[in-house]
GROMACS .gro file of N, CA and C in nm:
model
  132
    1MET      N    1   1.100   0.417  -2.392
    1MET     CA    2   0.986   0.428  -2.305
    1MET      C    3   0.977   0.300  -2.222
    2LEU      N    4   0.954   0.315  -2.095
    2LEU     CA    5   0.940   0.204  -2.002
    2LEU      C    6   0.798   0.206  -1.948
    3VAL      N    7   0.731   0.091  -1.951
    3VAL     CA    8   0.595   0.080  -1.898
    3VAL      C    9   0.594  -0.030  -1.794
    4GLN      N   10   0.530  -0.003  -1.682
    4GLN     CA   11   0.523  -0.101  -1.574
    4GLN      C   12   0.383  -0.103  -1.519
    5ARG      N   13   0.333  -0.221  -1.487
    5ARG     CA   14   0.203  -0.229  -1.421
    5ARG      C   15   0.219  -0.317  -1.298
    6THR      N   16   0.150  -0.279  -1.194
    6THR     CA   17   0.151  -0.353  -1.068
    6THR      C   18   0.006  -0.372  -1.027
    7VAL      N   19  -0.030  -0.495  -0.994
    7VAL     CA   20  -0.166  -0.524  -0.949
    7VAL      C   21  -0.155  -0.586  -0.810
    8ASP      N   22  -0.225  -0.525  -0.715
    8ASP     CA   23  -0.223  -0.571  -0.577
    8ASP      C   24  -0.366  -0.588  -0.526
    9PHE      N   25  -0.379  -0.674  -0.427
    9PHE     CA   26  -0.508  -0.690  -0.360
    9PHE      C   27  -0.510  -0.601  -0.238
   10GLU      N   28  -0.600  -0.503  -0.238
   10GLU     CA   29  -0.622  -0.415  -0.122
   10GLU      C   30  -0.764  -0.442  -0.076
   11ASP      N   31  -0.776  -0.530   0.020
   11ASP     CA   32  -0.905  -0.581   0.066
   11ASP      C   33  -1.010  -0.471   0.072
   12PRO      N   34  -1.119  -0.480   0.002
   12PRO     CA   35  -1.177  -0.594  -0.068
   12PRO      C   36  -1.160  -0.589  -0.220
   13CYS      N   37  -1.074  -0.505  -0.273
   13CYS     CA   38  -1.064  -0.484  -0.418
   13CYS      C   39  -0.925  -0.513  -0.472
   14TRP      N   40  -0.918  -0.539  -0.601
   14TRP     CA   41  -0.791  -0.546  -0.674
   14TRP      C   42  -0.765  -0.408  -0.731
   15VAL      N   43  -0.641  -0.361  -0.717
   15VAL     CA   44  -0.604  -0.226  -0.761
   15VAL      C   45  -0.482  -0.237  -0.851
   16GLY      N   46  -0.487  -0.167  -0.964
   16GLY     CA   47  -0.374  -0.165  -1.056
   16GLY      C   48  -0.312  -0.027  -1.062
   17VAL      N   49  -0.179  -0.023  -1.065
   17VAL     CA   50  -0.106   0.102  -1.084
   17VAL      C   51  -0.026   0.086  -1.213
   18PHE      N   52  -0.046   0.177  -1.305
   18PHE     CA   53   0.018   0.173  -1.436
   18PHE      C   54   0.110   0.294  -1.447
   19GLU      N   55   0.238   0.268  -1.475
   19GLU     CA   56   0.338   0.375  -1.481
   19GLU      C   57   0.406   0.375  -1.618
   20ARG      N   58   0.433   0.493  -1.668
   20ARG     CA   59   0.504   0.509  -1.796
   20ARG      C   60   0.615   0.611  -1.776
   21LEU      N   61   0.735   0.574  -1.818
   21LEU     CA   62   0.850   0.663  -1.810
   21LEU      C   63   0.901   0.686  -1.951
   22ALA      N   64   0.896   0.811  -1.994
   22ALA     CA   65   0.942   0.848  -2.128
   22ALA      C   66   1.038   0.965  -2.113
   23GLY      N   67   1.165   0.939  -2.135
   23GLY     CA   68   1.266   1.043  -2.114
   23GLY      C   69   1.269   1.081  -1.967
   24ARG      N   70   1.246   1.207  -1.939
   24ARG     CA   71   1.246   1.254  -1.800
   24ARG      C   72   1.104   1.270  -1.746
   25ARG      N   73   1.006   1.226  -1.822
   25ARG     CA   74   0.867   1.243  -1.782
   25ARG      C   75   0.810   1.111  -1.730
   26ARG      N   76   0.745   1.116  -1.615
   26ARG     CA   77   0.683   0.998  -1.556
   26ARG      C   78   0.533   1.024  -1.541
   27GLU      N   79   0.453   0.928  -1.584
   27GLU     CA   80   0.308   0.937  -1.569
   27GLU      C   81   0.259   0.811  -1.500
   28ALA      N   82   0.154   0.825  -1.420
   28ALA     CA   83   0.099   0.710  -1.350
   28ALA      C   84  -0.053   0.721  -1.344
   29ALA      N   85  -0.117   0.605  -1.341
   29ALA     CA   86  -0.262   0.599  -1.328
   29ALA      C   87  -0.296   0.484  -1.234
   30ARG      N   88  -0.406   0.499  -1.164
   30ARG     CA   89  -0.451   0.396  -1.071
   30ARG      C   90  -0.590   0.352  -1.114
   31ALA      N   91  -0.614   0.220  -1.116
   31ALA     CA   92  -0.744   0.166  -1.154
   31ALA      C   93  -0.789   0.069  -1.046
   32VAL      N   94  -0.914   0.082  -1.003
   32VAL     CA   95  -0.972  -0.011  -0.906
   32VAL      C   96  -1.060  -0.108  -0.984
   33PHE      N   97  -1.027  -0.237  -0.975
   33PHE     CA   98  -1.098  -0.338  -1.052
   33PHE      C   99  -1.216  -0.398  -0.977
   34GLY      N  100  -1.216  -0.395  -0.847
   34GLY     CA  101  -1.321  -0.461  -0.771
   34GLY      C  102  -1.289  -0.609  -0.763
   35ALA      N  103  -1.361  -0.689  -0.842
   35ALA     CA  104  -1.334  -0.833  -0.847
   35ALA      C  105  -1.200  -0.857  -0.915
   36GLU      N  106  -1.150  -0.980  -0.907
   36GLU     CA  107  -1.021  -1.012  -0.969
   36GLU      C  108  -1.024  -0.975  -1.117
   37PRO      N  109  -0.927  -0.897  -1.165
   37PRO     CA  110  -0.928  -0.851  -1.304
   37PRO      C  111  -0.900  -0.966  -1.401
   38ASN      N  112  -0.960  -0.956  -1.520
   38ASN     CA  113  -0.933  -1.055  -1.623
   38ASN      C  114  -0.826  -0.999  -1.717
   39PRO      N  115  -0.766  -1.082  -1.802
   39PRO     CA  116  -0.659  -1.036  -1.890
   39PRO      C  117  -0.698  -0.917  -1.979
   40ALA      N  118  -0.823  -0.914  -2.025
   40ALA     CA  119  -0.866  -0.803  -2.111
   40ALA      C  120  -0.858  -0.670  -2.036
   41GLU      N  121  -0.888  -0.669  -1.908
   41GLU     CA  122  -0.880  -0.545  -1.830
   41GLU      C  123  -0.735  -0.504  -1.808
   42LEU      N  124  -0.646  -0.600  -1.790
   42LEU     CA  125  -0.507  -0.569  -1.764
   42LEU      C  126  -0.432  -0.520  -1.887
   43TYR      N  127  -0.467  -0.572  -2.005
   43TYR     CA  128  -0.392  -0.539  -2.126
   43TYR      C  129  -0.463  -0.439  -2.216
   44ALA      N  130  -0.573  -0.381  -2.170
   44ALA     CA  131  -0.647  -0.283  -2.252
   44ALA      C  132  -0.575  -0.151  -2.257
   0.00000   0.00000   0.00000
């Protein structure tokens, strides 16, 4: 299983994209953090 997260600033918010690849299946989720995310939000 491969997991990847990308966090970018899309003015005016921070946005995270979380991707998981397991076998031939790919899943993704998008989270809008608003203010700069803290480590607890990124690793939850």
